[in-house]
Amino acid sequence: MNSPDTGTRPLAEELLLLCADPADGRLRIPALTLSTAVAGAVLAELQLAGTITVDGHRITGHRPPGDQDELAAAVLADLGQAGEGRPRTLEHALRALTHPHGRATHHHLDRMVGQGVLTVRSHRFLGLPYRRWTAVRPDAGALIAARTAATLARAGLSGVSGLSGLSGPTGAADPTDPADERDRQLAGLIGAAGLERRLYRGPDGAETRHAVRQLARDLPVPRAVKREITRRRSQSGG
């Protein structure tokens, strides 16, 4: 088993670790919302790697998967098979990644259990089985949240004036350090999933909350995630 050190992990796994309770490490996962956000994190990772290109809400190109894991490879295979009747949109890819049963989420949860980053226990409630995941390092999510906030502050993105020029009309980000751009994508996904109030509390977190909400509106993948979450909530009546 690998070391439980979290390091810099895939965006999907960092997003899941952000749900860890800082006291006991238990992951408190809002299922409907986060399954869509985790799917978005998979797409954002592909965009950052240049594996897919995005214009607005459309996936305009992709290249062979190379050494991507099986989930990313499945996304790219689906895009490769898409015909005229199956539009290549971010929403289409998000829905493929959340079905069946939030497969992107469970793929990454199982991967982190295998690497010793999480533990999992099976339980039953009213006769129905469920699983509970716990971060081996309870502070894992807090460390990721602090790093992301520090990136936004360092780049001048935590105030209103610093958010101008984040992206052009097609969502192409300004040139920046790859690690910083990765944190911007994660911040946008935090905002799309509505996790900012949990992670950045009180007056001290106000500027960071503002920044992640703005990124959720400005960056194409988080924006698509936010739209898809709204659609799913509407369909479920919540």
Coordinates of N, CA and C in Angstrom, one line a residue:
M1 N 0.8 -1.2 0.0 CA 0.0 0.0 0.0 C 0.9 1.2 0.0
N2 N 0.5 2.3 -0.8 CA 1.2 3.5 -0.9 C 1.1 4.3 0.4
S3 N 2.0 5.2 0.5 CA 2.0 6.2 1.7 C 0.7 7.0 1.7
P4 N 0.1 7.2 2.9 CA -1.1 8.0 2.9 C -0.9 9.5 2.7
D5 N 0.3 9.9 2.5 CA 0.6 11.3 2.2 C -0.2 11.8 1.0
T6 N -0.9 12.9 1.2 CA -1.8 13.4 0.1 C -1.1 14.0 -1.1
G7 N -0.1 14.8 -0.8 CA 0.7 15.5 -1.9 C -0.3 16.3 -2.7
T8 N 0.1 16.4 -4.0 CA -0.8 17.0 -5.0 C -1.5 15.9 -5.8
R9 N -2.7 15.8 -5.6 CA -3.5 14.7 -6.2 C -4.3 15.2 -7.4
P10 N -5.0 14.3 -8.1 CA -5.9 14.7 -9.1 C -7.0 15.6 -8.6
L11 N -7.4 16.6 -9.4 CA -8.4 17.5 -8.9 C -9.6 16.9 -8.3
A12 N -10.1 15.8 -8.9 CA -11.3 15.1 -8.4 C -11.0 14.6 -6.9
E13 N -9.8 14.1 -6.7 CA -9.5 13.6 -5.3 C -9.3 14.7 -4.3
E14 N -8.7 15.8 -4.8 CA -8.6 17.0 -3.9 C -10.0 17.5 -3.5
L15 N -10.9 17.5 -4.5 CA -12.3 18.0 -4.2 C -12.9 17.1 -3.2
L16 N -12.7 15.8 -3.3 CA -13.3 14.9 -2.3 C -12.7 15.1 -0.9
L17 N -11.4 15.3 -0.9 CA -10.7 15.5 0.4 C -11.1 16.8 1.1
L18 N -11.6 17.8 0.3 CA -12.1 19.0 0.8 C -13.4 18.8 1.7
C19 N -14.0 17.6 1.5 CA -15.2 17.2 2.3 C -14.9 16.5 3.6
A20 N -13.6 16.4 3.9 CA -13.2 15.8 5.1 C -13.4 16.7 6.3
D21 N -14.1 16.1 7.4 CA -14.2 16.9 8.6 C -12.9 17.1 9.2
P22 N -12.5 18.3 9.6 CA -11.2 18.6 10.1 C -10.9 17.9 11.5
A23 N -12.0 17.5 12.2 CA -11.8 16.9 13.5 C -11.6 15.4 13.4
D24 N -12.4 14.7 12.6 CA -12.3 13.3 12.6 C -12.0 12.7 11.2
G25 N -11.9 13.6 10.2 CA -11.5 13.1 8.9 C -12.6 12.5 8.1
R26 N -13.8 12.4 8.6 CA -14.9 11.7 7.9 C -15.3 12.6 6.7
L27 N -15.5 11.9 5.6 CA -15.9 12.7 4.4 C -17.4 12.9 4.4
R28 N -17.8 14.1 4.4 CA -19.2 14.5 4.4 C -19.6 14.9 3.0
I29 N -20.1 14.0 2.2 CA -20.2 14.2 0.8 C -21.7 14.5 0.4
P30 N -22.0 15.7 -0.1 CA -23.3 15.9 -0.6 C -23.5 15.2 -2.0
A31 N -24.1 14.1 -2.0 CA -24.0 13.2 -3.1 C -24.4 13.8 -4.5
L32 N -25.6 14.3 -4.6 CA -26.0 14.8 -5.9 C -25.1 15.9 -6.4
T33 N -24.8 16.9 -5.6 CA -23.9 18.0 -6.0 C -22.5 17.6 -6.3
L34 N -21.9 16.8 -5.4 CA -20.5 16.5 -5.5 C -20.2 15.5 -6.6
S35 N -21.2 14.6 -6.9 CA -20.9 13.7 -8.0 C -20.7 14.5 -9.3
T36 N -21.5 15.6 -9.5 CA -21.3 16.4 -10.7 C -20.0 17.2 -10.7
A37 N -19.7 17.7 -9.5 CA -18.5 18.5 -9.4 C -17.2 17.6 -9.6
V38 N -17.3 16.4 -9.1 CA -16.1 15.5 -9.3 C -16.0 15.1 -10.8
A39 N -17.1 14.9 -11.4 CA -17.1 14.7 -12.9 C -16.4 15.9 -13.6
G40 N -16.8 17.1 -13.1 CA -16.2 18.3 -13.7 C -14.7 18.4 -13.4
A41 N -14.3 17.9 -12.3 CA -12.9 17.9 -12.0 C -12.1 17.0 -12.9
V42 N -12.7 15.9 -13.3 CA -12.1 15.0 -14.3 C -11.9 15.8 -15.6
L43 N -12.9 16.5 -16.1 CA -12.8 17.2 -17.3 C -11.8 18.4 -17.2
A44 N -11.8 19.1 -16.1 CA -10.9 20.2 -15.9 C -9.4 19.7 -15.9
E45 N -9.2 18.5 -15.4 CA -7.9 17.9 -15.4 C -7.4 17.6 -16.9
L46 N -8.4 17.1 -17.7 CA -8.1 16.9 -19.1 C -7.8 18.2 -19.8
Q47 N -8.6 19.2 -19.5 CA -8.4 20.5 -20.1 C -7.0 21.1 -19.8
L48 N -6.6 21.0 -18.5 CA -5.3 21.5 -18.1 C -4.2 20.8 -18.8
A49 N -4.4 19.5 -19.0 CA -3.3 18.7 -19.7 C -3.3 18.9 -21.2
G50 N -4.3 19.6 -21.7 CA -4.4 19.8 -23.2 C -5.0 18.7 -23.9
T51 N -5.6 17.7 -23.1 CA -6.1 16.5 -23.8 C -7.5 16.8 -24.4
I52 N -8.2 17.8 -23.9 CA -9.4 18.3 -24.5 C -9.3 19.8 -24.6
T53 N -9.9 20.3 -25.7 CA -10.0 21.8 -25.8 C -11.5 22.2 -25.7
V54 N -11.7 23.3 -25.1 CA -13.1 23.8 -24.7 C -13.3 25.2 -25.3
D55 N -14.5 25.4 -25.9 CA -14.9 26.7 -26.3 C -16.3 26.9 -25.8
G56 N -16.4 27.8 -24.8 CA -17.8 27.9 -24.2 C -18.2 26.7 -23.5
H57 N -19.3 26.1 -23.9 CA -19.8 24.9 -23.3 C -19.5 23.6 -24.2
R58 N -18.8 23.9 -25.3 CA -18.5 22.8 -26.2 C -17.1 22.2 -26.1
I59 N -17.0 20.9 -26.2 CA -15.6 20.3 -26.3 C -15.3 20.3 -27.8
T60 N -14.3 21.1 -28.2 CA -14.1 21.3 -29.6 C -13.0 20.4 -30.1
G61 N -12.3 19.7 -29.3 CA -11.2 18.8 -29.8 C -10.7 17.9 -28.7
H62 N -10.1 16.8 -29.0 CA -9.4 16.0 -28.1 C -8.3 15.2 -28.8
R63 N -7.4 14.7 -28.0 CA -6.3 13.9 -28.5 C -6.2 12.6 -27.8
P64 N -5.5 11.6 -28.4 CA -5.5 10.3 -27.8 C -5.1 10.3 -26.3
P65 N -5.6 9.4 -25.5 CA -5.5 9.5 -24.0 C -4.1 9.3 -23.5
G66 N -3.2 8.7 -24.2 CA -1.8 8.5 -23.7 C -1.9 7.7 -22.4
D67 N -1.3 8.2 -21.3 CA -1.2 7.5 -20.1 C -2.3 7.8 -19.1
Q68 N -3.5 8.4 -19.6 CA -4.6 8.7 -18.7 C -5.1 7.4 -18.1
D69 N -5.7 7.6 -16.9 CA -6.3 6.4 -16.2 C -7.6 6.0 -17.0
E70 N -8.2 4.9 -16.6 CA -9.3 4.3 -17.3 C -10.5 5.2 -17.4
L71 N -10.7 6.0 -16.4 CA -11.9 6.8 -16.4 C -11.7 7.9 -17.5
A72 N -10.6 8.6 -17.5 CA -10.3 9.6 -18.5 C -10.3 9.0 -19.9
A73 N -9.7 7.8 -20.0 CA -9.7 7.1 -21.3 C -11.1 6.9 -21.8
A74 N -12.0 6.5 -20.9 CA -13.4 6.3 -21.2 C -14.1 7.5 -21.8
V75 N -13.8 8.7 -21.1 CA -14.3 10.0 -21.6 C -13.9 10.2 -23.0
L76 N -12.6 10.1 -23.2 CA -12.0 10.3 -24.6 C -12.5 9.4 -25.6
A77 N -12.7 8.1 -25.2 CA -13.3 7.1 -26.1 C -14.7 7.5 -26.5
D78 N -15.5 8.0 -25.5 CA -16.9 8.5 -25.8 C -16.9 9.7 -26.8
L79 N -15.9 10.6 -26.6 CA -15.8 11.7 -27.5 C -15.5 11.3 -28.9
G80 N -14.6 10.3 -28.9 CA -14.2 9.8 -30.2 C -15.3 9.1 -31.0
Q81 N -16.2 8.5 -30.3 CA -17.4 7.8 -30.9 C -18.5 8.7 -31.2
A82 N -18.5 10.0 -30.7 CA -19.6 10.9 -30.8 C -19.9 11.2 -32.3
G83 N -21.1 11.0 -32.7 CA -21.4 11.4 -34.1 C -22.2 12.7 -34.2
E84 N -22.7 12.9 -35.3 CA -23.4 14.2 -35.5 C -24.6 14.3 -34.6
G85 N -25.2 13.2 -34.2 CA -26.4 13.3 -33.3 C -26.1 13.4 -31.9
R86 N -24.8 13.3 -31.5 CA -24.4 13.4 -30.1 C -23.5 14.6 -29.9
P87 N -24.0 15.7 -29.5 CA -23.2 16.9 -29.4 C -22.1 16.8 -28.4
R88 N -20.9 17.3 -28.7 CA -19.8 17.2 -27.8 C -19.8 18.4 -26.8
T89 N -20.6 18.3 -25.8 CA -20.7 19.4 -24.9 C -20.2 19.0 -23.5
L90 N -19.8 20.0 -22.7 CA -19.4 19.7 -21.4 C -20.5 19.0 -20.6
E91 N -21.8 19.4 -20.8 CA -22.9 18.8 -20.1 C -23.0 17.3 -20.4
H92 N -22.9 17.0 -21.7 CA -22.9 15.6 -22.1 C -21.9 14.8 -21.4
A93 N -20.7 15.3 -21.4 CA -19.6 14.6 -20.7 C -19.8 14.5 -19.2
L94 N -20.3 15.5 -18.6 CA -20.6 15.5 -17.1 C -21.7 14.4 -16.8
R95 N -22.7 14.3 -17.7 CA -23.7 13.2 -17.4 C -23.2 11.8 -17.6
A96 N -22.3 11.7 -18.6 CA -21.7 10.4 -18.8 C -20.8 10.0 -17.6
L97 N -20.2 10.9 -17.0 CA -19.3 10.6 -15.9 C -20.0 10.4 -14.6
T98 N -21.2 10.9 -14.5 CA -22.0 10.7 -13.2 C -22.9 9.5 -13.2
H99 N -23.0 8.8 -14.4 CA -23.8 7.6 -14.4 C -23.0 6.4 -14.9
P100 N -23.2 5.2 -14.4 CA -24.3 5.0 -13.4 C -23.7 5.3 -12.0
H101 N -24.6 5.7 -11.1 CA -24.3 5.8 -9.7 C -23.0 6.6 -9.3
G102 N -22.9 7.8 -10.0 CA -21.7 8.6 -9.6 C -20.4 7.9 -9.8
R103 N -20.2 7.3 -11.0 CA -19.0 6.4 -11.2 C -17.7 7.2 -11.0
A104 N -17.6 8.5 -11.4 CA -16.4 9.2 -11.2 C -16.0 9.3 -9.8
T105 N -17.0 9.6 -8.9 CA -16.8 9.7 -7.5 C -16.3 8.4 -6.9
H106 N -17.0 7.3 -7.2 CA -16.6 6.1 -6.6 C -15.2 5.6 -7.2
H107 N -14.9 5.9 -8.4 CA -13.6 5.5 -9.0 C -12.5 6.2 -8.2
H108 N -12.6 7.4 -7.8 CA -11.6 8.1 -7.1 C -11.6 7.7 -5.6
L109 N -12.7 7.5 -5.0 CA -12.8 7.1 -3.7 C -12.1 5.7 -3.5
D110 N -12.4 4.8 -4.4 CA -11.7 3.5 -4.4 C -10.2 3.6 -4.6
R111 N -9.8 4.5 -5.5 CA -8.4 4.7 -5.7 C -7.7 5.2 -4.5
M112 N -8.3 6.1 -3.8 CA -7.6 6.6 -2.6 C -7.6 5.6 -1.5
V113 N -8.6 4.8 -1.4 CA -8.6 3.7 -0.4 C -7.4 2.8 -0.7
G114 N -7.3 2.4 -2.0 CA -6.2 1.5 -2.4 C -4.8 2.1 -2.1
Q115 N -4.7 3.4 -2.1 CA -3.4 4.1 -1.9 C -3.2 4.4 -0.4
G116 N -4.2 4.1 0.4 CA -4.0 4.4 1.9 C -4.3 5.8 2.3
V117 N -4.9 6.6 1.4 CA -5.3 8.0 1.7 C -6.6 8.0 2.5
L118 N -7.5 7.1 2.2 CA -8.7 7.0 2.9 C -8.9 5.6 3.5
T119 N -9.7 5.5 4.5 CA -10.2 4.2 4.9 C -11.7 4.2 4.7
V120 N -12.2 3.0 4.6 CA -13.7 2.8 4.3 C -14.2 1.7 5.2
R121 N -15.4 2.0 5.7 CA -16.1 1.0 6.5 C -17.5 0.8 6.0
S122 N -18.0 -0.4 6.0 CA -19.4 -0.7 5.5 C -20.3 -0.7 6.7
H123 N -21.5 -0.1 6.5 CA -22.5 -0.1 7.6 C -23.9 -0.4 6.9
R124 N -24.9 -0.6 7.8 CA -26.2 -0.8 7.3 C -27.1 0.2 8.1
F125 N -28.1 0.7 7.4 CA -29.1 1.6 8.1 C -30.5 1.2 7.5
L126 N -31.4 0.8 8.4 CA -32.7 0.3 8.0 C -32.6 -0.8 7.0
G127 N -31.5 -1.6 7.2 CA -31.3 -2.8 6.3 C -30.6 -2.5 5.0
L128 N -30.3 -1.2 4.8 CA -29.7 -0.8 3.5 C -28.2 -0.6 3.8
P129 N -27.3 -1.2 2.9 CA -25.9 -1.0 3.1 C -25.4 0.4 2.6
Y130 N -24.4 0.9 3.3 CA -23.8 2.1 2.8 C -22.3 2.1 3.3
R131 N -21.5 3.0 2.7 CA -20.1 3.0 3.1 C -19.7 4.4 3.6
R132 N -18.8 4.4 4.6 CA -18.3 5.7 5.2 C -16.8 5.8 5.0
W133 N -16.4 6.9 4.3 CA -15.0 7.1 4.1 C -14.4 8.1 5.1
T134 N -13.1 7.8 5.5 CA -12.5 8.7 6.4 C -11.0 9.0 5.9
A135 N -10.6 10.3 5.9 CA -9.3 10.6 5.5 C -8.3 10.2 6.6
V136 N -7.2 9.5 6.2 CA -6.2 9.1 7.1 C -5.6 10.3 7.8
R137 N -5.4 11.4 7.1 CA -5.0 12.7 7.6 C -6.2 13.6 7.7
P138 N -6.8 13.8 8.9 CA -8.0 14.6 9.0 C -7.8 16.1 8.5
D139 N -6.6 16.5 8.5 CA -6.3 17.9 8.0 C -6.1 18.0 6.5
A140 N -6.3 16.9 5.8 CA -6.0 16.9 4.4 C -6.8 18.0 3.6
G141 N -8.1 18.0 3.9 CA -8.9 19.0 3.2 C -8.6 20.4 3.6
A142 N -8.3 20.7 4.9 CA -7.9 22.0 5.3 C -6.6 22.5 4.6
L143 N -5.7 21.6 4.4 CA -4.4 22.0 3.8 C -4.7 22.3 2.3
I144 N -5.5 21.6 1.6 CA -5.8 21.9 0.2 C -6.6 23.2 0.1
A145 N -7.5 23.4 1.0 CA -8.3 24.7 1.0 C -7.4 25.9 1.3
A146 N -6.4 25.7 2.2 CA -5.5 26.8 2.5 C -4.6 27.1 1.3
R147 N -4.1 26.1 0.7 CA -3.2 26.3 -0.5 C -4.0 27.0 -1.6
T148 N -5.2 26.6 -1.8 CA -6.0 27.2 -2.9 C -6.3 28.7 -2.6
A149 N -6.6 29.0 -1.3 CA -6.8 30.4 -1.0 C -5.6 31.2 -1.1
A150 N -4.4 30.6 -0.7 CA -3.2 31.3 -0.8 C -2.8 31.6 -2.3
T151 N -3.1 30.7 -3.2 CA -2.9 30.9 -4.6 C -3.7 32.1 -5.1
L152 N -5.0 32.1 -4.7 CA -5.9 33.2 -5.2 C -5.4 34.6 -4.6
A153 N -5.0 34.6 -3.4 CA -4.5 35.8 -2.8 C -3.2 36.3 -3.4
R154 N -2.3 35.3 -3.7 CA -1.0 35.6 -4.3 C -1.2 36.2 -5.7
A155 N -2.1 35.7 -6.4 CA -2.4 36.1 -7.8 C -3.3 37.3 -7.8
G156 N -3.7 37.8 -6.7 CA -4.5 39.0 -6.6 C -5.9 38.8 -7.1
L157 N -6.4 37.5 -6.8 CA -7.7 37.1 -7.3 C -8.7 37.1 -6.2
S158 N -8.3 37.6 -5.0 CA -9.3 37.5 -3.8 C -10.1 38.8 -3.6
G159 N -9.8 39.8 -4.5 CA -10.7 41.0 -4.4 C -11.4 41.2 -5.7
V160 N -12.3 42.1 -5.7 CA -13.1 42.4 -6.9 C -12.3 42.8 -8.0
S161 N -11.3 43.8 -7.8 CA -10.5 44.3 -8.8 C -9.6 43.3 -9.4
G162 N -9.2 42.3 -8.6 CA -8.3 41.3 -9.1 C -8.9 40.2 -10.0
L163 N -10.3 40.3 -10.1 CA -10.9 39.3 -10.9 C -11.2 39.7 -12.3
S164 N -10.9 40.9 -12.7 CA -11.1 41.3 -14.1 C -10.0 40.6 -15.0
G165 N -10.5 40.3 -16.1 CA -9.6 39.7 -17.1 C -9.2 38.2 -16.8
L166 N -10.0 37.5 -16.0 CA -9.7 36.1 -15.7 C -9.8 35.3 -17.0
S167 N -10.8 35.6 -17.8 CA -11.0 34.8 -19.0 C -11.6 35.6 -20.1
G168 N -11.3 35.2 -21.3 CA -11.9 35.8 -22.5 C -13.3 35.3 -22.7
P169 N -13.9 35.6 -23.9 CA -15.3 35.2 -24.2 C -15.4 33.7 -24.3
T170 N -14.4 33.0 -24.6 CA -14.4 31.6 -24.8 C -13.9 30.9 -23.6
G171 N -13.5 31.6 -22.5 CA -13.1 31.0 -21.3 C -11.6 30.7 -21.3
A172 N -10.8 31.2 -22.2 CA -9.4 30.9 -22.2 C -8.7 31.7 -21.2
A173 N -8.0 31.0 -20.2 CA -7.4 31.7 -19.1 C -6.2 32.5 -19.5
D174 N -5.9 33.6 -18.8 CA -4.7 34.3 -19.0 C -3.5 33.4 -18.7
P175 N -2.4 33.5 -19.4 CA -1.2 32.7 -19.1 C -0.8 32.8 -17.7
T176 N -0.5 31.7 -17.0 CA -0.2 31.7 -15.6 C 0.6 30.5 -15.3
D177 N 1.1 30.4 -14.1 CA 1.9 29.2 -13.7 C 0.9 28.0 -13.7
P178 N 1.3 26.8 -14.2 CA 0.4 25.7 -14.3 C -0.2 25.3 -12.9
A179 N 0.6 25.3 -11.9 CA 0.1 25.0 -10.5 C -1.0 26.0 -10.1
D180 N -0.8 27.3 -10.4 CA -1.7 28.3 -10.1 C -3.0 28.1 -10.9
E181 N -2.9 27.8 -12.1 CA -4.1 27.6 -13.0 C -4.9 26.4 -12.5
R182 N -4.2 25.4 -12.0 CA -4.8 24.2 -11.4 C -5.6 24.6 -10.2
D183 N -5.0 25.4 -9.4 CA -5.8 25.9 -8.2 C -7.0 26.8 -8.5
R184 N -6.8 27.5 -9.6 CA -8.0 28.3 -10.0 C -9.1 27.4 -10.5
Q185 N -8.8 26.4 -11.2 CA -9.9 25.4 -11.6 C -10.5 24.8 -10.4
L186 N -9.7 24.4 -9.4 CA -10.2 23.8 -8.2 C -11.1 24.8 -7.4
A187 N -10.6 26.0 -7.4 CA -11.4 27.1 -6.7 C -12.8 27.2 -7.4
G188 N -12.8 27.2 -8.7 CA -14.1 27.3 -9.5 C -15.0 26.2 -9.2
L189 N -14.4 25.0 -9.0 CA -15.2 23.8 -8.7 C -15.8 23.9 -7.3
I190 N -15.0 24.4 -6.4 CA -15.5 24.7 -5.0 C -16.7 25.6 -5.1
G191 N -16.6 26.6 -5.8 CA -17.7 27.5 -6.0 C -18.9 26.9 -6.6
A192 N -18.7 26.1 -7.7 CA -19.8 25.4 -8.4 C -20.5 24.5 -7.5
A193 N -19.8 23.8 -6.6 CA -20.3 22.8 -5.7 C -20.9 23.5 -4.4
G194 N -20.7 24.8 -4.2 CA -21.2 25.5 -3.1 C -20.5 25.1 -1.8
L195 N -19.2 24.7 -1.8 CA -18.5 24.3 -0.7 C -17.8 25.5 0.0
E196 N -17.9 26.7 -0.6 CA -17.0 27.8 -0.1 C -17.4 28.3 1.3
R197 N -18.7 28.2 1.7 CA -19.0 28.6 3.0 C -18.5 27.6 4.1
R198 N -18.4 26.4 3.7 CA -17.9 25.4 4.7 C -16.4 25.6 4.8
L199 N -15.7 25.9 3.7 CA -14.3 25.9 3.7 C -13.7 27.3 4.2
Y200 N -14.4 28.4 3.8 CA -13.8 29.7 4.1 C -14.9 30.5 4.9
R201 N -14.8 30.4 6.2 CA -15.8 30.9 7.0 C -15.6 32.3 7.5
G202 N -16.7 32.9 7.8 CA -16.7 34.2 8.5 C -16.1 35.4 7.7
P203 N -15.9 36.5 8.3 CA -15.4 37.7 7.6 C -14.0 37.5 7.0
D204 N -13.2 36.7 7.6 CA -11.8 36.4 7.1 C -11.9 35.7 5.7
G205 N -12.9 34.9 5.5 CA -13.0 34.2 4.3 C -13.8 34.8 3.2
A206 N -14.3 36.0 3.5 CA -15.2 36.7 2.5 C -14.6 36.9 1.2
E207 N -13.4 37.4 1.1 CA -12.8 37.6 -0.2 C -12.6 36.3 -1.0
T208 N -12.1 35.3 -0.3 CA -11.9 34.0 -1.0 C -13.3 33.4 -1.5
R209 N -14.3 33.6 -0.7 CA -15.6 33.1 -1.1 C -16.0 33.8 -2.4
H210 N -15.8 35.1 -2.4 CA -16.2 35.9 -3.6 C -15.4 35.5 -4.8
A211 N -14.1 35.2 -4.6 CA -13.2 34.8 -5.7 C -13.7 33.4 -6.3
V212 N -14.0 32.5 -5.4 CA -14.3 31.1 -5.9 C -15.7 31.2 -6.6
R213 N -16.6 32.0 -6.2 CA -17.9 32.2 -6.8 C -17.7 32.8 -8.2
Q214 N -16.8 33.8 -8.3 CA -16.6 34.4 -9.6 C -15.9 33.5 -10.6
L215 N -15.0 32.7 -10.1 CA -14.4 31.7 -10.9 C -15.4 30.6 -11.4
A216 N -16.3 30.3 -10.5 CA -17.3 29.3 -10.9 C -18.2 29.8 -12.1
R217 N -18.3 31.2 -12.2 CA -19.0 31.8 -13.3 C -18.2 32.0 -14.5
D218 N -16.9 32.2 -14.3 CA -16.0 32.6 -15.4 C -15.4 31.4 -16.2
L219 N -15.0 30.3 -15.4 CA -14.3 29.2 -16.1 C -15.3 28.2 -16.7
P220 N -15.0 27.8 -17.9 CA -16.0 27.0 -18.6 C -16.5 25.7 -17.9
V221 N -15.5 24.9 -17.4 CA -15.9 23.6 -16.8 C -16.7 23.9 -15.5
P222 N -16.2 24.7 -14.5 CA -17.0 25.0 -13.3 C -18.4 25.6 -13.7
R223 N -18.4 26.4 -14.7 CA -19.7 27.0 -15.1 C -20.7 25.9 -15.6
A224 N -20.2 25.0 -16.3 CA -21.0 23.9 -16.8 C -21.5 23.0 -15.6
V225 N -20.6 22.8 -14.7 CA -20.9 22.0 -13.5 C -22.0 22.7 -12.7
K226 N -21.9 24.0 -12.5 CA -23.0 24.8 -11.8 C -24.3 24.6 -12.5
R227 N -24.3 24.8 -13.8 CA -25.6 24.6 -14.6 C -26.1 23.2 -14.4
E228 N -25.3 22.2 -14.5 CA -25.8 20.8 -14.4 C -26.3 20.5 -13.0
I229 N -25.7 21.1 -12.0 CA -26.2 20.9 -10.6 C -27.5 21.5 -10.5
T230 N -27.7 22.7 -11.0 CA -29.0 23.4 -11.0 C -30.1 22.5 -11.7
R231 N -29.7 22.0 -12.9 CA -30.7 21.1 -13.6 C -31.0 19.9 -12.8
R232 N -30.1 19.2 -12.2 CA -30.3 18.0 -11.4 C -31.2 18.3 -10.2
R233 N -30.9 19.4 -9.5 CA -31.7 19.8 -8.4 C -33.1 20.0 -8.8
S234 N -33.3 20.7 -9.9 CA -34.7 21.0 -10.4 C -35.4 19.7 -10.7
Q235 N -34.7 18.8 -11.3 CA -35.4 17.5 -11.6 C -35.7 16.7 -10.4
S236 N -34.9 16.8 -9.4 CA -35.1 16.0 -8.1 C -36.1 16.7 -7.2
G237 N -36.5 17.9 -7.5 CA -37.4 18.7 -6.7 C -36.8 19.3 -5.5
G238 N -35.4 19.3 -5.5 CA -34.7 20.0 -4.4 C -33.7 20.9 -4.9

